[in-house]
Amino acid sequence: MQPWFLVRSRALSDRTVRVLVVEDEKKIASFIRKGLEAAGFAVDVCHNGDEGYELAVTRPYDVVVLDIMLPGRDGLSILRNIRERKIPLPIILLTARTEPNERVEGLNLGADDYLTKPFFIEELVARIHAVTRRSTGASQSVLAVGDLSMDLLTREVRRGGRRIDLTPREFALLECLMRAPGRVLTRVQLLERVWGYNFDPGTNIVDVYVQRVRAKVDRDSDAKLIETIRGVGYRIKTSE
Ligand code: CA
């Protein structure tokens, strides 16, 4: 039996990333929440700048996704206030395409990254992984299922010893499946997480991409990892 502190330290290092989203446009906020929760993050949303600041400085978040134009305190003031208090909390700004100065000012004030609206949810997921890895120095950069491995930093994918070349979209799709081994992901979840759609475009794009990824991943192996759950979606098998 393992001593309790070993069990505990493993639980801590594998723990869920906690994200605070401060965004007053409720539709965008709920789209972000759904996308981030589907990617496995624990998400709190707030629609007001003053509340957002209070939450950010009093609760143990791993990262804040911060809109700039907000009721109450605006995003840049929140950022400035947090940095004045020397709180080393990663912050990703959501900026408007029409305001390039916001980005420069935001980065000068100590933002870790920014995304220009509108954006694909997969981009935000990738930025969150990047800034939280940077801040914790965590080593969770390789995903593995069976003999399939994916290095999120070098973007190298291997099955056994064989190198697999994927397009960025195929990579994002396989990453989603590998982040949820054994769990079924629906077409709607994959559309949200890989394509950033919060609606069903009525195409078979997910199925087409899954076939492509499957052809590359499972082609030369007896053990087929990518499984179709008819009428529901797809999952990656944890063991054959
Ligand atoms: Ca806003």
Coordinates of C-alpha atoms and ligand atoms in Angstrom, one line a residue:
M1 CA 0.0 0.0 0.0
Q2 CA 1.2 3.5 -0.8
P3 CA 1.7 6.0 2.0
W4 CA -1.1 8.6 2.0
F5 CA 1.2 11.5 1.1
L6 CA 2.3 9.8 -2.2
V7 CA -1.2 9.2 -3.2
R8 CA -2.0 12.7 -2.3
S9 CA 0.9 14.3 -4.2
R10 CA -0.1 12.4 -7.3
A11 CA -3.6 13.6 -7.0
L12 CA -2.4 17.1 -6.8
S13 CA -0.1 17.0 -9.8
D14 CA -2.9 15.4 -11.9
R15 CA -5.5 17.8 -10.6
T16 CA -7.9 19.7 -12.8
V17 CA -7.0 23.1 -14.1
R18 CA -9.3 25.8 -12.6
V19 CA -10.2 28.6 -15.0
L20 CA -12.0 31.9 -14.2
V21 CA -13.7 33.4 -17.2
V22 CA -14.6 37.1 -16.9
E23 CA -16.8 38.0 -19.8
D24 CA -20.0 40.1 -19.8
E25 CA -21.5 38.9 -23.1
K26 CA -23.5 35.9 -21.8
K27 CA -23.6 34.0 -25.0
I28 CA -19.8 34.1 -25.5
A29 CA -19.3 33.3 -21.8
S30 CA -21.5 30.2 -22.0
F31 CA -19.8 29.1 -25.3
I32 CA -16.4 29.4 -23.6
R33 CA -17.6 27.6 -20.5
K34 CA -19.0 24.7 -22.5
G35 CA -15.8 24.4 -24.6
L36 CA -13.5 24.6 -21.6
E37 CA -15.5 22.1 -19.6
A38 CA -15.5 19.7 -22.5
A39 CA -11.7 20.0 -22.5
G40 CA -11.7 18.9 -18.9
F41 CA -11.2 22.3 -17.1
A42 CA -13.1 23.4 -14.0
V43 CA -14.7 26.7 -15.0
D44 CA -16.2 29.6 -13.1
V45 CA -17.8 32.4 -15.1
C46 CA -18.6 35.9 -14.0
H47 CA -20.0 38.8 -16.0
N48 CA -18.8 41.8 -14.0
G49 CA -15.3 43.3 -13.6
D50 CA -15.4 44.1 -9.9
E51 CA -16.7 40.6 -9.1
G52 CA -14.1 39.1 -11.4
Y53 CA -11.3 40.9 -9.7
E54 CA -12.5 39.8 -6.2
L55 CA -12.7 36.2 -7.4
A56 CA -9.3 36.3 -9.1
V57 CA -7.5 37.6 -6.0
T58 CA -9.4 35.4 -3.4
R59 CA -9.8 32.0 -5.0
P60 CA -7.1 29.6 -6.2
Y61 CA -7.5 29.7 -10.0
D62 CA -4.8 28.5 -12.3
V63 CA -5.6 30.9 -15.1
V64 CA -8.0 33.8 -15.8
V65 CA -9.6 34.4 -19.2
L66 CA -10.3 38.1 -19.2
D67 CA -12.4 40.2 -21.5
I68 CA -11.4 43.9 -21.7
M69 CA -14.7 45.8 -22.0
L70 CA -16.6 45.0 -18.9
P71 CA -19.2 46.6 -16.6
G72 CA -17.5 47.6 -13.3
R73 CA -13.7 47.4 -13.5
D74 CA -12.4 46.9 -17.0
G75 CA -10.1 44.1 -18.0
L76 CA -7.0 46.1 -18.2
S77 CA -7.5 47.6 -14.8
I78 CA -8.1 44.1 -13.3
L79 CA -4.8 43.0 -15.0
R80 CA -3.0 46.0 -13.6
N81 CA -4.4 45.6 -10.1
I82 CA -3.5 41.9 -10.0
R83 CA 0.1 42.6 -11.2
E84 CA 0.4 45.5 -8.7
R85 CA -0.3 42.9 -6.0
K86 CA 2.4 40.7 -7.5
I87 CA 0.0 37.8 -7.9
P88 CA 1.6 35.4 -10.4
L89 CA -1.7 34.3 -11.9
P90 CA -1.6 33.6 -15.7
I91 CA -4.0 35.9 -17.5
I92 CA -5.2 35.5 -21.1
L93 CA -6.9 38.6 -22.5
L94 CA -9.8 38.5 -25.0
T95 CA -9.4 41.5 -27.3
A96 CA -11.4 43.0 -30.0
R97 CA -10.1 42.9 -33.6
T98 CA -10.7 46.7 -33.8
E99 CA -8.5 47.6 -30.9
P100 CA -4.9 46.6 -31.6
N101 CA -3.6 49.0 -28.9
E102 CA -5.4 46.9 -26.3
R103 CA -3.1 43.9 -27.0
V104 CA 0.1 46.0 -26.7
E105 CA -1.1 47.6 -23.5
G106 CA -2.3 44.3 -22.2
L107 CA 1.0 42.6 -22.8
N108 CA 2.9 45.6 -21.3
L109 CA 0.7 45.3 -18.2
G110 CA 1.7 41.7 -17.8
A111 CA -0.8 39.6 -19.7
D112 CA 0.5 36.1 -20.5
D113 CA -1.2 35.9 -23.8
Y114 CA -4.2 37.3 -25.8
L115 CA -6.8 36.0 -28.2
T116 CA -8.7 38.2 -30.7
K117 CA -12.4 37.6 -30.9
P118 CA -13.9 35.7 -32.6
F119 CA -11.7 32.7 -31.9
F120 CA -11.9 28.9 -32.1
I121 CA -12.3 27.3 -28.7
E122 CA -9.5 24.9 -29.4
E123 CA -7.2 27.9 -29.6
L124 CA -8.2 29.1 -26.2
V125 CA -7.7 25.5 -24.9
A126 CA -4.2 25.4 -26.3
R127 CA -3.3 28.8 -24.8
I128 CA -4.6 27.7 -21.4
H129 CA -2.5 24.6 -21.6
A130 CA 0.5 26.6 -22.7
V131 CA 0.3 29.2 -19.9
T132 CA -0.5 26.8 -17.1
R133 CA 2.4 24.5 -18.2
R134 CA 4.6 27.5 -18.2
S135 CA 3.5 28.7 -14.7
T136 CA 3.7 25.3 -13.0
G137 CA 6.6 23.9 -15.0
A138 CA 4.4 20.8 -15.2
S139 CA 5.6 18.0 -17.4
Q140 CA 2.2 16.8 -18.7
S141 CA 3.3 17.4 -22.2
V142 CA 2.9 13.8 -23.5
L143 CA -0.4 12.1 -23.8
A144 CA -0.3 8.3 -24.2
V145 CA -3.0 5.7 -24.9
G146 CA -1.7 2.1 -25.4
D147 CA 1.2 2.4 -27.9
L148 CA 0.0 5.7 -29.2
S149 CA 1.7 8.8 -27.9
M150 CA 1.3 12.5 -28.6
D151 CA 3.9 15.1 -27.6
L152 CA 2.0 18.4 -27.1
L153 CA 5.2 20.5 -27.3
T154 CA 6.9 19.0 -30.3
R155 CA 3.5 18.0 -31.8
E156 CA 5.0 14.6 -32.6
V157 CA 2.6 11.6 -32.8
R158 CA 3.8 8.0 -32.8
R159 CA 2.2 4.6 -32.9
G160 CA 4.7 2.0 -31.7
G161 CA 7.8 3.3 -33.3
R162 CA 6.1 4.7 -36.3
R163 CA 5.8 8.4 -36.8
I164 CA 2.3 9.7 -37.8
D165 CA 1.9 13.0 -39.7
L166 CA -1.3 14.8 -39.0
T167 CA -2.7 18.1 -40.1
P168 CA -3.3 20.7 -37.3
R169 CA -7.1 19.9 -37.4
E170 CA -6.4 16.1 -37.3
F171 CA -4.0 16.7 -34.4
A172 CA -6.6 18.7 -32.5
L173 CA -9.2 15.9 -33.0
L174 CA -6.8 13.2 -31.9
E175 CA -5.8 15.3 -28.9
C176 CA -9.4 15.6 -27.8
L177 CA -9.9 11.9 -28.0
M178 CA -6.6 11.2 -26.2
R179 CA -7.5 13.6 -23.4
A180 CA -10.6 11.6 -22.6
P181 CA -9.4 8.0 -22.9
G182 CA -12.3 5.5 -22.8
R183 CA -14.9 8.3 -22.8
V184 CA -17.3 8.8 -25.7
L185 CA -17.2 12.2 -27.3
T186 CA -20.3 13.2 -29.2
R187 CA -20.1 14.8 -32.6
V188 CA -21.4 18.0 -31.0
Q189 CA -18.6 18.0 -28.4
L190 CA -16.0 17.4 -31.2
L191 CA -17.5 20.2 -33.3
E192 CA -17.2 22.6 -30.4
R193 CA -13.7 21.5 -29.3
V194 CA -12.0 21.0 -32.6
W195 CA -13.8 23.4 -34.9
G196 CA -15.1 25.9 -32.3
Y197 CA -18.7 25.6 -33.6
N198 CA -21.4 26.0 -31.0
F199 CA -24.0 24.9 -33.6
D200 CA -24.4 21.9 -35.8
P201 CA -23.4 22.9 -39.3
G202 CA -25.3 19.9 -40.7
T203 CA -22.3 18.3 -42.4
N204 CA -20.5 15.1 -41.8
I205 CA -17.2 16.9 -41.2
V206 CA -16.5 15.1 -37.9
D207 CA -17.0 11.7 -39.4
V208 CA -14.8 12.6 -42.4
Y209 CA -11.9 13.7 -40.1
V210 CA -12.3 10.8 -37.8
Q211 CA -11.9 8.5 -40.8
R212 CA -8.8 10.3 -41.8
V213 CA -7.2 10.2 -38.4
R214 CA -8.3 6.5 -38.0
A215 CA -6.7 5.6 -41.3
K216 CA -3.4 7.1 -40.1
V217 CA -3.5 5.8 -36.5
D218 CA -5.0 2.4 -36.9
R219 CA -3.9 1.4 -40.4
D220 CA -0.9 -0.7 -39.6
S221 CA -2.0 -2.0 -36.2
D222 CA -4.1 -5.0 -35.3
A223 CA -5.4 -3.2 -32.2
K224 CA -7.9 -0.6 -33.5
L225 CA -7.8 2.3 -31.0
I226 CA -10.5 4.7 -32.5
E227 CA -13.9 3.3 -31.9
T228 CA -17.3 4.4 -33.4
I229 CA -20.2 4.4 -31.0
R230 CA -23.1 4.2 -33.4
G231 CA -25.5 7.1 -33.2
V232 CA -23.5 8.8 -30.5
G233 CA -19.9 9.6 -31.4
Y234 CA -16.4 8.3 -31.0
R235 CA -13.9 7.3 -28.3
I236 CA -10.4 6.1 -28.0
K237 CA -10.1 2.7 -26.4
T238 CA -7.9 2.4 -23.4
S239 CA -7.0 -1.3 -23.9
E240 CA -7.6 -3.9 -26.4
Ligands
CA1 CA -17.2 42.8 -23.1

